[in-house]
JSON list of C-alpha atoms and ligand atoms in Angstrom, two decimals:
[
{"chain": "A", "resi": 1, "resn": "MET", "atom": "CA", "xyz": [-0.06, -0.11, 0.17]},
{"chain": "A", "resi": 2, "resn": "ARG", "atom": "CA", "xyz": [2.97, 2.15, 0.86]},
{"chain": "A", "resi": 3, "resn": "ASN", "atom": "CA", "xyz": [4.58, 1.63, -2.80]},
{"chain": "A", "resi": 4, "resn": "GLN", "atom": "CA", "xyz": [1.02, 2.53, -4.18]},
{"chain": "A", "resi": 5, "resn": "LEU", "atom": "CA", "xyz": [0.78, 5.46, -2.02]},
{"chain": "A", "resi": 6, "resn": "VAL", "atom": "CA", "xyz": [4.49, 6.47, -3.60]},
{"chain": "A", "resi": 7, "resn": "ASP", "atom": "CA", "xyz": [3.01, 6.05, -6.83]},
{"chain": "A", "resi": 8, "resn": "VAL", "atom": "CA", "xyz": [0.57, 8.38, -6.13]},
{"chain": "A", "resi": 9, "resn": "LEU", "atom": "CA", "xyz": [3.10, 11.02, -4.77]},
{"chain": "A", "resi": 10, "resn": "VAL", "atom": "CA", "xyz": [5.10, 10.98, -8.54]},
{"chain": "A", "resi": 11, "resn": "GLU", "atom": "CA", "xyz": [2.31, 11.14, -10.34]},
{"chain": "A", "resi": 12, "resn": "LYS", "atom": "CA", "xyz": [1.18, 14.62, -8.49]},
{"chain": "A", "resi": 13, "resn": "GLY", "atom": "CA", "xyz": [4.67, 16.01, -9.01]},
{"chain": "A", "resi": 14, "resn": "ILE", "atom": "CA", "xyz": [7.07, 14.69, -6.28]},
{"chain": "A", "resi": 15, "resn": "LYS", "atom": "CA", "xyz": [10.76, 13.98, -7.24]},
{"chain": "A", "resi": 16, "resn": "ASP", "atom": "CA", "xyz": [13.01, 14.41, -4.20]},
{"chain": "A", "resi": 17, "resn": "LYS", "atom": "CA", "xyz": [14.28, 10.01, -4.16]},
{"chain": "A", "resi": 18, "resn": "THR", "atom": "CA", "xyz": [14.98, 10.25, -0.29]},
{"chain": "A", "resi": 19, "resn": "VAL", "atom": "CA", "xyz": [11.79, 12.06, 0.38]},
{"chain": "A", "resi": 20, "resn": "LEU", "atom": "CA", "xyz": [9.89, 9.10, -1.56]},
{"chain": "A", "resi": 21, "resn": "ASN", "atom": "CA", "xyz": [11.66, 7.02, 0.33]},
{"chain": "A", "resi": 22, "resn": "ALA", "atom": "CA", "xyz": [11.18, 7.78, 3.49]},
{"chain": "A", "resi": 23, "resn": "ILE", "atom": "CA", "xyz": [7.32, 7.99, 2.76]},
{"chain": "A", "resi": 24, "resn": "ARG", "atom": "CA", "xyz": [7.87, 4.47, 1.42]},
{"chain": "A", "resi": 25, "resn": "GLU", "atom": "CA", "xyz": [9.47, 3.03, 4.38]},
{"chain": "A", "resi": 26, "resn": "VAL", "atom": "CA", "xyz": [7.64, 5.06, 7.40]},
{"chain": "A", "resi": 27, "resn": "PRO", "atom": "CA", "xyz": [4.08, 2.95, 8.54]},
{"chain": "A", "resi": 28, "resn": "ARG", "atom": "CA", "xyz": [1.95, 6.33, 8.24]},
{"chain": "A", "resi": 29, "resn": "HIS", "atom": "CA", "xyz": [-1.47, 3.94, 10.27]},
{"chain": "A", "resi": 30, "resn": "LEU", "atom": "CA", "xyz": [0.44, 3.47, 13.30]},
{"chain": "A", "resi": 31, "resn": "PHE", "atom": "CA", "xyz": [0.26, 7.34, 13.69]},
{"chain": "A", "resi": 32, "resn": "MET", "atom": "CA", "xyz": [-3.67, 7.23, 13.43]},
{"chain": "A", "resi": 33, "resn": "ASP", "atom": "CA", "xyz": [-5.83, 6.39, 15.96]},
{"chain": "A", "resi": 34, "resn": "SER", "atom": "CA", "xyz": [-6.87, 2.67, 15.02]},
{"chain": "A", "resi": 35, "resn": "GLY", "atom": "CA", "xyz": [-10.21, 2.81, 13.12]},
{"chain": "A", "resi": 36, "resn": "PHE", "atom": "CA", "xyz": [-9.07, 5.12, 10.63]},
{"chain": "A", "resi": 37, "resn": "GLU", "atom": "CA", "xyz": [-5.99, 2.46, 9.24]},
{"chain": "A", "resi": 38, "resn": "GLY", "atom": "CA", "xyz": [-7.44, 1.56, 6.36]},
{"chain": "A", "resi": 39, "resn": "HIS", "atom": "CA", "xyz": [-7.25, 5.04, 5.59]},
{"chain": "A", "resi": 40, "resn": "ALA", "atom": "CA", "xyz": [-3.78, 5.50, 6.34]},
{"chain": "A", "resi": 41, "resn": "TYR", "atom": "CA", "xyz": [-2.12, 5.09, 2.22]},
{"chain": "A", "resi": 42, "resn": "GLN", "atom": "CA", "xyz": [-5.39, 7.33, 0.76]},
{"chain": "A", "resi": 43, "resn": "ASP", "atom": "CA", "xyz": [-4.04, 10.92, -0.23]},
{"chain": "A", "resi": 44, "resn": "LYS", "atom": "CA", "xyz": [-5.59, 12.40, 2.74]},
{"chain": "A", "resi": 45, "resn": "ALA", "atom": "CA", "xyz": [-5.68, 14.06, 5.41]},
{"chain": "A", "resi": 46, "resn": "PHE", "atom": "CA", "xyz": [-7.30, 12.70, 9.10]},
{"chain": "A", "resi": 47, "resn": "PRO", "atom": "CA", "xyz": [-8.09, 14.24, 11.87]},
{"chain": "A", "resi": 48, "resn": "ILE", "atom": "CA", "xyz": [-5.79, 12.73, 15.45]},
{"chain": "A", "resi": 49, "resn": "ALA", "atom": "CA", "xyz": [-6.50, 14.10, 18.90]},
{"chain": "A", "resi": 50, "resn": "ALA", "atom": "CA", "xyz": [-7.23, 17.16, 20.66]},
{"chain": "A", "resi": 51, "resn": "ASP", "atom": "CA", "xyz": [-9.21, 18.55, 17.07]},
{"chain": "A", "resi": 52, "resn": "GLN", "atom": "CA", "xyz": [-5.90, 18.69, 14.98]},
{"chain": "A", "resi": 53, "resn": "THR", "atom": "CA", "xyz": [-4.93, 16.64, 11.72]},
{"chain": "A", "resi": 54, "resn": "ILE", "atom": "CA", "xyz": [-2.08, 14.07, 10.02]},
{"chain": "A", "resi": 55, "resn": "SER", "atom": "CA", "xyz": [-1.20, 16.07, 7.13]},
{"chain": "A", "resi": 56, "resn": "GLN", "atom": "CA", "xyz": [-1.85, 14.93, 3.69]},
{"chain": "A", "resi": 57, "resn": "PRO", "atom": "CA", "xyz": [1.11, 12.54, 2.39]},
{"chain": "A", "resi": 58, "resn": "TYR", "atom": "CA", "xyz": [1.04, 14.87, -0.96]},
{"chain": "A", "resi": 59, "resn": "THR", "atom": "CA", "xyz": [1.37, 18.06, 1.70]},
{"chain": "A", "resi": 60, "resn": "VAL", "atom": "CA", "xyz": [4.18, 16.20, 4.00]},
{"chain": "A", "resi": 61, "resn": "ALA", "atom": "CA", "xyz": [6.13, 15.23, 0.81]},
{"chain": "A", "resi": 62, "resn": "PHE", "atom": "CA", "xyz": [5.99, 18.44, -0.75]},
{"chain": "A", "resi": 63, "resn": "GLN", "atom": "CA", "xyz": [7.01, 20.23, 2.09]},
{"chain": "A", "resi": 64, "resn": "THR", "atom": "CA", "xyz": [10.02, 18.04, 2.59]},
{"chain": "A", "resi": 65, "resn": "GLU", "atom": "CA", "xyz": [10.97, 18.34, -0.65]},
{"chain": "A", "resi": 66, "resn": "LEU", "atom": "CA", "xyz": [11.22, 22.10, -0.54]},
{"chain": "A", "resi": 67, "resn": "LEU", "atom": "CA", "xyz": [13.19, 21.72, 2.57]},
{"chain": "A", "resi": 68, "resn": "GLU", "atom": "CA", "xyz": [15.65, 19.99, 0.58]},
{"chain": "A", "resi": 69, "resn": "VAL", "atom": "CA", "xyz": [16.79, 17.81, 3.56]},
{"chain": "A", "resi": 70, "resn": "LYS", "atom": "CA", "xyz": [20.49, 16.32, 3.39]},
{"chain": "A", "resi": 71, "resn": "PRO", "atom": "CA", "xyz": [21.96, 13.83, 6.37]},
{"chain": "A", "resi": 72, "resn": "GLN", "atom": "CA", "xyz": [22.93, 15.44, 9.63]},
{"chain": "A", "resi": 73, "resn": "MET", "atom": "CA", "xyz": [21.11, 18.55, 8.79]},
{"chain": "A", "resi": 74, "resn": "GLN", "atom": "CA", "xyz": [19.32, 20.38, 11.67]},
{"chain": "A", "resi": 75, "resn": "VAL", "atom": "CA", "xyz": [15.66, 20.83, 11.35]},
{"chain": "A", "resi": 76, "resn": "LEU", "atom": "CA", "xyz": [13.21, 22.31, 13.61]},
{"chain": "A", "resi": 77, "resn": "GLU", "atom": "CA", "xyz": [9.32, 21.67, 13.05]},
{"chain": "A", "resi": 78, "resn": "ILE", "atom": "CA", "xyz": [6.63, 23.75, 14.04]},
{"chain": "A", "resi": 79, "resn": "GLY", "atom": "CA", "xyz": [3.60, 21.33, 15.09]},
{"chain": "A", "resi": 80, "resn": "THR", "atom": "CA", "xyz": [4.89, 18.11, 15.73]},
{"chain": "A", "resi": 81, "resn": "GLY", "atom": "CA", "xyz": [1.08, 16.52, 15.64]},
{"chain": "A", "resi": 82, "resn": "SER", "atom": "CA", "xyz": [1.03, 12.97, 14.82]},
{"chain": "A", "resi": 83, "resn": "GLY", "atom": "CA", "xyz": [4.67, 12.68, 14.71]},
{"chain": "A", "resi": 84, "resn": "TYR", "atom": "CA", "xyz": [4.26, 11.33, 11.17]},
{"chain": "A", "resi": 85, "resn": "GLN", "atom": "CA", "xyz": [6.10, 14.22, 9.75]},
{"chain": "A", "resi": 86, "resn": "THR", "atom": "CA", "xyz": [8.99, 14.28, 12.30]},
{"chain": "A", "resi": 87, "resn": "ALA", "atom": "CA", "xyz": [9.47, 10.38, 11.30]},
{"chain": "A", "resi": 88, "resn": "VAL", "atom": "CA", "xyz": [9.85, 11.38, 7.81]},
{"chain": "A", "resi": 89, "resn": "LEU", "atom": "CA", "xyz": [12.53, 14.13, 8.40]},
{"chain": "A", "resi": 90, "resn": "LEU", "atom": "CA", "xyz": [14.12, 11.74, 10.69]},
{"chain": "A", "resi": 91, "resn": "LYS", "atom": "CA", "xyz": [14.11, 9.21, 7.86]},
{"chain": "A", "resi": 92, "resn": "CYS", "atom": "CA", "xyz": [15.90, 12.07, 5.55]},
{"chain": "A", "resi": 93, "resn": "GLY", "atom": "CA", "xyz": [18.64, 11.79, 8.06]},
{"chain": "A", "resi": 94, "resn": "ALA", "atom": "CA", "xyz": [17.66, 15.24, 9.31]},
{"chain": "A", "resi": 95, "resn": "LYS", "atom": "CA", "xyz": [17.95, 15.89, 13.42]},
{"chain": "A", "resi": 96, "resn": "VAL", "atom": "CA", "xyz": [14.90, 17.44, 14.01]},
{"chain": "A", "resi": 97, "resn": "TYR", "atom": "CA", "xyz": [13.75, 19.64, 16.95]},
{"chain": "A", "resi": 98, "resn": "THR", "atom": "CA", "xyz": [10.08, 19.68, 17.32]},
{"chain": "A", "resi": 99, "resn": "ILE", "atom": "CA", "xyz": [7.94, 21.48, 18.61]},
{"chain": "A", "resi": 100, "resn": "GLU", "atom": "CA", "xyz": [3.91, 21.52, 19.73]},
{"chain": "A", "resi": 101, "resn": "ARG", "atom": "CA", "xyz": [1.43, 23.36, 21.87]},
{"chain": "A", "resi": 102, "resn": "GLN", "atom": "CA", "xyz": [-1.36, 21.09, 22.76]},
{"chain": "A", "resi": 103, "resn": "LEU", "atom": "CA", "xyz": [-0.30, 19.27, 25.76]},
{"chain": "A", "resi": 104, "resn": "GLU", "atom": "CA", "xyz": [-2.49, 16.27, 25.15]},
{"chain": "A", "resi": 105, "resn": "LEU", "atom": "CA", "xyz": [-0.66, 15.62, 21.52]},
{"chain": "A", "resi": 106, "resn": "PHE", "atom": "CA", "xyz": [2.49, 16.43, 23.19]},
{"chain": "A", "resi": 107, "resn": "LYS", "atom": "CA", "xyz": [2.39, 13.46, 25.84]},
{"chain": "A", "resi": 108, "resn": "LYS", "atom": "CA", "xyz": [0.99, 11.26, 23.47]},
{"chain": "A", "resi": 109, "resn": "THR", "atom": "CA", "xyz": [3.42, 11.59, 20.26]},
{"chain": "A", "resi": 110, "resn": "ASN", "atom": "CA", "xyz": [6.39, 11.70, 22.58]},
{"chain": "A", "resi": 111, "resn": "LEU", "atom": "CA", "xyz": [5.38, 8.35, 24.44]},
{"chain": "A", "resi": 112, "resn": "PHE", "atom": "CA", "xyz": [4.95, 6.81, 20.32]},
{"chain": "A", "resi": 113, "resn": "PHE", "atom": "CA", "xyz": [7.83, 8.32, 19.40]},
{"chain": "A", "resi": 114, "resn": "LYS", "atom": "CA", "xyz": [10.00, 6.20, 22.23]},
{"chain": "A", "resi": 115, "resn": "LYS", "atom": "CA", "xyz": [7.64, 3.19, 21.76]},
{"chain": "A", "resi": 116, "resn": "MET", "atom": "CA", "xyz": [8.61, 3.29, 17.94]},
{"chain": "A", "resi": 117, "resn": "ASN", "atom": "CA", "xyz": [12.38, 4.09, 18.66]},
{"chain": "A", "resi": 118, "resn": "TYR", "atom": "CA", "xyz": [11.82, 7.85, 16.81]},
{"chain": "A", "resi": 119, "resn": "ARG", "atom": "CA", "xyz": [14.73, 9.70, 18.18]},
{"chain": "A", "resi": 120, "resn": "PRO", "atom": "CA", "xyz": [14.34, 13.66, 17.49]},
{"chain": "A", "resi": 121, "resn": "LYS", "atom": "CA", "xyz": [17.04, 15.63, 19.76]},
{"chain": "A", "resi": 122, "resn": "LYS", "atom": "CA", "xyz": [14.25, 17.38, 21.47]},
{"chain": "A", "resi": 123, "resn": "VAL", "atom": "CA", "xyz": [10.26, 17.12, 21.68]},
{"chain": "A", "resi": 124, "resn": "VAL", "atom": "CA", "xyz": [9.17, 20.52, 23.14]},
{"chain": "A", "resi": 125, "resn": "PHE", "atom": "CA", "xyz": [6.15, 21.38, 24.67]},
{"chain": "A", "resi": 126, "resn": "GLY", "atom": "CA", "xyz": [5.22, 25.43, 23.72]},
{"chain": "A", "resi": 127, "resn": "ASP", "atom": "CA", "xyz": [5.12, 27.83, 21.15]},
{"chain": "A", "resi": 128, "resn": "GLY", "atom": "CA", "xyz": [6.04, 27.17, 17.95]},
{"chain": "A", "resi": 129, "resn": "TYR", "atom": "CA", "xyz": [5.61, 31.25, 17.01]},
{"chain": "A", "resi": 130, "resn": "LYS", "atom": "CA", "xyz": [9.09, 31.90, 19.32]},
{"chain": "A", "resi": 131, "resn": "GLY", "atom": "CA", "xyz": [11.10, 28.99, 17.53]},
{"chain": "A", "resi": 132, "resn": "LEU", "atom": "CA", "xyz": [13.86, 27.26, 19.73]},
{"chain": "A", "resi": 133, "resn": "PRO", "atom": "CA", "xyz": [16.64, 30.23, 20.16]},
{"chain": "A", "resi": 134, "resn": "GLU", "atom": "CA", "xyz": [18.30, 27.86, 22.62]},
{"chain": "A", "resi": 135, "resn": "HIS", "atom": "CA", "xyz": [19.10, 25.70, 19.45]},
{"chain": "A", "resi": 136, "resn": "ALA", "atom": "CA", "xyz": [18.96, 27.59, 16.70]},
{"chain": "A", "resi": 137, "resn": "PRO", "atom": "CA", "xyz": [20.41, 28.71, 13.98]},
{"chain": "A", "resi": 138, "resn": "PHE", "atom": "CA", "xyz": [18.90, 25.82, 11.89]},
{"chain": "A", "resi": 139, "resn": "ASP", "atom": "CA", "xyz": [19.12, 24.59, 8.82]},
{"chain": "A", "resi": 140, "resn": "GLY", "atom": "CA", "xyz": [15.74, 24.45, 7.96]},
{"chain": "A", "resi": 141, "resn": "ILE", "atom": "CA", "xyz": [12.45, 25.24, 9.87]},
{"chain": "A", "resi": 142, "resn": "LEU", "atom": "CA", "xyz": [9.28, 23.61, 8.56]},
{"chain": "A", "resi": 143, "resn": "VAL", "atom": "CA", "xyz": [5.73, 24.99, 9.56]},
{"chain": "A", "resi": 144, "resn": "THR", "atom": "CA", "xyz": [2.79, 22.28, 9.21]},
{"chain": "A", "resi": 145, "resn": "ALA", "atom": "CA", "xyz": [0.26, 24.45, 10.62]},
{"chain": "A", "resi": 146, "resn": "GLY", "atom": "CA", "xyz": [-1.32, 27.49, 8.35]},
{"chain": "A", "resi": 147, "resn": "ALA", "atom": "CA", "xyz": [0.36, 30.67, 9.46]},
{"chain": "A", "resi": 148, "resn": "PRO", "atom": "CA", "xyz": [-1.58, 34.10, 9.66]},
{"chain": "A", "resi": 149, "resn": "GLU", "atom": "CA", "xyz": [1.65, 35.78, 9.35]},
{"chain": "A", "resi": 150, "resn": "VAL", "atom": "CA", "xyz": [5.42, 34.78, 9.08]},
{"chain": "A", "resi": 151, "resn": "PRO", "atom": "CA", "xyz": [7.08, 34.61, 12.67]},
{"chain": "A", "resi": 152, "resn": "ARG", "atom": "CA", "xyz": [10.46, 36.76, 12.62]},
{"chain": "A", "resi": 153, "resn": "PRO", "atom": "CA", "xyz": [11.94, 34.60, 15.02]},
{"chain": "A", "resi": 154, "resn": "LEU", "atom": "CA", "xyz": [11.42, 31.56, 12.67]},
{"chain": "A", "resi": 155, "resn": "LEU", "atom": "CA", "xyz": [13.53, 34.44, 10.09]},
{"chain": "A", "resi": 156, "resn": "SER", "atom": "CA", "xyz": [16.01, 35.13, 12.03]},
{"chain": "A", "resi": 157, "resn": "GLN", "atom": "CA", "xyz": [16.99, 31.81, 13.53]},
{"chain": "A", "resi": 158, "resn": "LEU", "atom": "CA", "xyz": [17.70, 30.24, 10.31]},
{"chain": "A", "resi": 159, "resn": "LYS", "atom": "CA", "xyz": [21.31, 29.94, 9.48]},
{"chain": "A", "resi": 160, "resn": "VAL", "atom": "CA", "xyz": [22.83, 31.98, 5.96]},
{"chain": "A", "resi": 161, "resn": "GLY", "atom": "CA", "xyz": [21.97, 29.44, 3.25]},
{"chain": "A", "resi": 162, "resn": "GLY", "atom": "CA", "xyz": [19.36, 28.24, 5.33]},
{"chain": "A", "resi": 163, "resn": "ARG", "atom": "CA", "xyz": [15.40, 27.54, 4.47]},
{"chain": "A", "resi": 164, "resn": "LEU", "atom": "CA", "xyz": [11.92, 28.17, 5.92]},
{"chain": "A", "resi": 165, "resn": "VAL", "atom": "CA", "xyz": [9.07, 26.22, 4.43]},
{"chain": "A", "resi": 166, "resn": "ILE", "atom": "CA", "xyz": [5.75, 27.43, 5.87]},
{"chain": "A", "resi": 167, "resn": "PRO", "atom": "CA", "xyz": [1.63, 27.74, 4.50]},
{"chain": "A", "resi": 168, "resn": "VAL", "atom": "CA", "xyz": [0.89, 31.45, 5.07]},
{"chain": "A", "resi": 169, "resn": "GLY", "atom": "CA", "xyz": [-2.66, 32.41, 4.99]},
{"chain": "A", "resi": 170, "resn": "THR", "atom": "CA", "xyz": [-5.90, 32.32, 7.24]},
{"chain": "A", "resi": 171, "resn": "GLU", "atom": "CA", "xyz": [-8.78, 30.33, 5.24]},
{"chain": "A", "resi": 172, "resn": "GLU", "atom": "CA", "xyz": [-6.44, 28.74, 2.87]},
{"chain": "A", "resi": 173, "resn": "GLN", "atom": "CA", "xyz": [-2.95, 28.84, 2.61]},
{"chain": "A", "resi": 174, "resn": "ILE", "atom": "CA", "xyz": [-0.14, 29.63, 0.09]},
{"chain": "A", "resi": 175, "resn": "MET", "atom": "CA", "xyz": [3.33, 27.14, 0.49]},
{"chain": "A", "resi": 176, "resn": "THR", "atom": "CA", "xyz": [5.83, 29.88, 0.57]},
{"chain": "A", "resi": 177, "resn": "LEU", "atom": "CA", "xyz": [9.62, 29.25, 0.97]},
{"chain": "A", "resi": 178, "resn": "PHE", "atom": "CA", "xyz": [12.46, 31.62, 2.30]},
{"chain": "A", "resi": 179, "resn": "VAL", "atom": "CA", "xyz": [15.71, 31.38, 1.96]},
{"chain": "A", "resi": 180, "resn": "ARG", "atom": "CA", "xyz": [18.31, 33.64, 3.85]},
{"chain": "A", "resi": 181, "resn": "THR", "atom": "CA", "xyz": [21.07, 34.59, 1.28]},
{"chain": "A", "resi": 182, "resn": "SER", "atom": "CA", "xyz": [23.00, 36.78, 3.87]},
{"chain": "A", "resi": 183, "resn": "GLU", "atom": "CA", "xyz": [22.03, 37.84, 7.52]},
{"chain": "A", "resi": 184, "resn": "LYS", "atom": "CA", "xyz": [19.95, 40.51, 6.01]},
{"chain": "A", "resi": 185, "resn": "GLU", "atom": "CA", "xyz": [18.55, 39.25, 3.11]},
{"chain": "A", "resi": 186, "resn": "PHE", "atom": "CA", "xyz": [16.46, 36.75, 2.29]},
{"chain": "A", "resi": 187, "resn": "GLU", "atom": "CA", "xyz": [14.67, 35.44, -0.80]},
{"chain": "A", "resi": 188, "resn": "LYS", "atom": "CA", "xyz": [10.77, 34.47, -1.11]},
{"chain": "A", "resi": 189, "resn": "LYS", "atom": "CA", "xyz": [8.82, 32.06, -3.29]},
{"chain": "A", "resi": 190, "resn": "GLU", "atom": "CA", "xyz": [5.44, 31.43, -3.21]},
{"chain": "A", "resi": 191, "resn": "PHE", "atom": "CA", "xyz": [4.09, 27.46, -4.43]},
{"chain": "A", "resi": 192, "resn": "GLY", "atom": "CA", "xyz": [0.58, 26.29, -4.69]},
{"chain": "A", "resi": 193, "resn": "THR", "atom": "CA", "xyz": [-2.31, 26.50, -1.84]},
{"chain": "A", "resi": 194, "resn": "PHE", "atom": "CA", "xyz": [-2.90, 23.95, 0.55]},
{"chain": "A", "resi": 195, "resn": "ARG", "atom": "CA", "xyz": [-5.19, 23.81, 3.54]},
{"chain": "A", "resi": 196, "resn": "PHE", "atom": "CA", "xyz": [-3.51, 23.61, 7.26]},
{"chain": "A", "resi": 197, "resn": "VAL", "atom": "CA", "xyz": [-5.06, 23.98, 10.58]},
{"chain": "A", "resi": 198, "resn": "PRO", "atom": "CA", "xyz": [-4.60, 27.27, 12.13]},
{"chain": "A", "resi": 199, "resn": "LEU", "atom": "CA", "xyz": [-1.05, 27.89, 14.24]},
{"chain": "A", "resi": 200, "resn": "LEU", "atom": "CA", "xyz": [-1.92, 29.91, 16.88]},
{"chain": "A", "resi": 201, "resn": "GLU", "atom": "CA", "xyz": [-0.23, 32.13, 19.12]},
{"chain": "A", "resi": 202, "resn": "ASP", "atom": "CA", "xyz": [0.71, 32.16, 23.18]},
{"chain": "A", "resi": 203, "resn": "LYS", "atom": "CA", "xyz": [-1.99, 29.20, 24.52]},
{"chain": "A", "resi": 204, "resn": "ASN", "atom": "CA", "xyz": [0.73, 28.48, 27.13]},
{"chain": "B", "resi": 301, "resn": "SAH", "atom": "N1", "xyz": [2.92, 17.78, 11.47]},
{"chain": "B", "resi": 301, "resn": "SAH", "atom": "C1", "xyz": [1.68, 17.03, 11.86]},
{"chain": "B", "resi": 301, "resn": "SAH", "atom": "C2", "xyz": [0.74, 18.19, 11.64]},
{"chain": "B", "resi": 301, "resn": "SAH", "atom": "C3", "xyz": [0.04, 17.95, 12.51]},
{"chain": "B", "resi": 301, "resn": "SAH", "atom": "S1", "xyz": [-1.40, 19.42, 12.35]},
{"chain": "B", "resi": 301, "resn": "SAH", "atom": "C4", "xyz": [1.71, 15.51, 11.61]},
{"chain": "B", "resi": 301, "resn": "SAH", "atom": "O1", "xyz": [2.49, 14.92, 10.62]},
{"chain": "B", "resi": 301, "resn": "SAH", "atom": "O2", "xyz": [0.94, 15.06, 12.06]},
{"chain": "B", "resi": 301, "resn": "SAH", "atom": "C5", "xyz": [-0.47, 20.76, 12.90]},
{"chain": "B", "resi": 301, "resn": "SAH", "atom": "C6", "xyz": [-0.08, 21.08, 14.51]},
{"chain": "B", "resi": 301, "resn": "SAH", "atom": "O3", "xyz": [0.45, 22.42, 14.92]},
{"chain": "B", "resi": 301, "resn": "SAH", "atom": "C7", "xyz": [-1.19, 20.38, 15.33]},
{"chain": "B", "resi": 301, "resn": "SAH", "atom": "O4", "xyz": [-1.02, 19.35, 15.96]},
{"chain": "B", "resi": 301, "resn": "SAH", "atom": "C8", "xyz": [-1.43, 21.84, 16.21]},
{"chain": "B", "resi": 301, "resn": "SAH", "atom": "O5", "xyz": [-1.48, 21.40, 17.21]},
{"chain": "B", "resi": 301, "resn": "SAH", "atom": "C9", "xyz": [0.07, 22.16, 16.48]},
{"chain": "B", "resi": 301, "resn": "SAH", "atom": "N2", "xyz": [0.09, 23.49, 16.27]},
{"chain": "B", "resi": 301, "resn": "SAH", "atom": "C10", "xyz": [-0.85, 24.83, 16.32]},
{"chain": "B", "resi": 301, "resn": "SAH", "atom": "N3", "xyz": [-0.09, 26.17, 16.73]},
{"chain": "B", "resi": 301, "resn": "SAH", "atom": "C11", "xyz": [0.96, 25.76, 17.08]},
{"chain": "B", "resi": 301, "resn": "SAH", "atom": "C12", "xyz": [2.12, 26.61, 17.75]},
{"chain": "B", "resi": 301, "resn": "SAH", "atom": "N4", "xyz": [2.13, 27.62, 18.05]},
{"chain": "B", "resi": 301, "resn": "SAH", "atom": "N5", "xyz": [3.21, 25.63, 18.05]},
{"chain": "B", "resi": 301, "resn": "SAH", "atom": "C13", "xyz": [3.19, 24.77, 18.22]},
{"chain": "B", "resi": 301, "resn": "SAH", "atom": "N6", "xyz": [2.66, 23.68, 17.82]},
{"chain": "B", "resi": 301, "resn": "SAH", "atom": "C14", "xyz": [1.44, 24.28, 17.08]}
]
């Protein structure tokens, strides 16, 4: 079923072999509540705990491809959710820091990582708007919730040459890539339209 999913993603335009390989290897059904197992290899988003969603495989693949993950790269993920995107980043060889603001999801997914022996560098309960200054700068930052605006701290926590992949917008979001070209300059590119649950600020 995972091979079929990879075929669908290739048809939709995903090319990066590392990303496709990761999708082929990560058992997505284990990241979902058992009632949804039969749906796990359809290219669809599904509900998880705390009214959140596990992103659509195409979206995960598209964002990971835009990030241009290389082994050992330091990546910050905002919105741990089910942990599926985290696992895909880990399979690509990244060192991953991930932040989740819903306590229930943070606890559940943190336990799940341990059980499955997935080893992100750090799983943090907190507000991703602020990034993770104590571990900055990052080679890549990936936001998995729709941001009404681009949080400044995330731009400032990128290395020169680093990439921020962030869906920007309220009702729907434009996938946006920022590449830090120098201390003070960023190159911005926009891709297609996507739909994410909202990036929410300051709950804690
Ligand atoms: N990467 C996840 C996607 C989950 S949906 C997966 O593969 O399953 C987006 C997640 O972002 C939700 O879990 C939501 O609670 C979280 N989120 C929203 N605002 C946030 C914030 N300010 N900081 C950290 N996480 C946030």
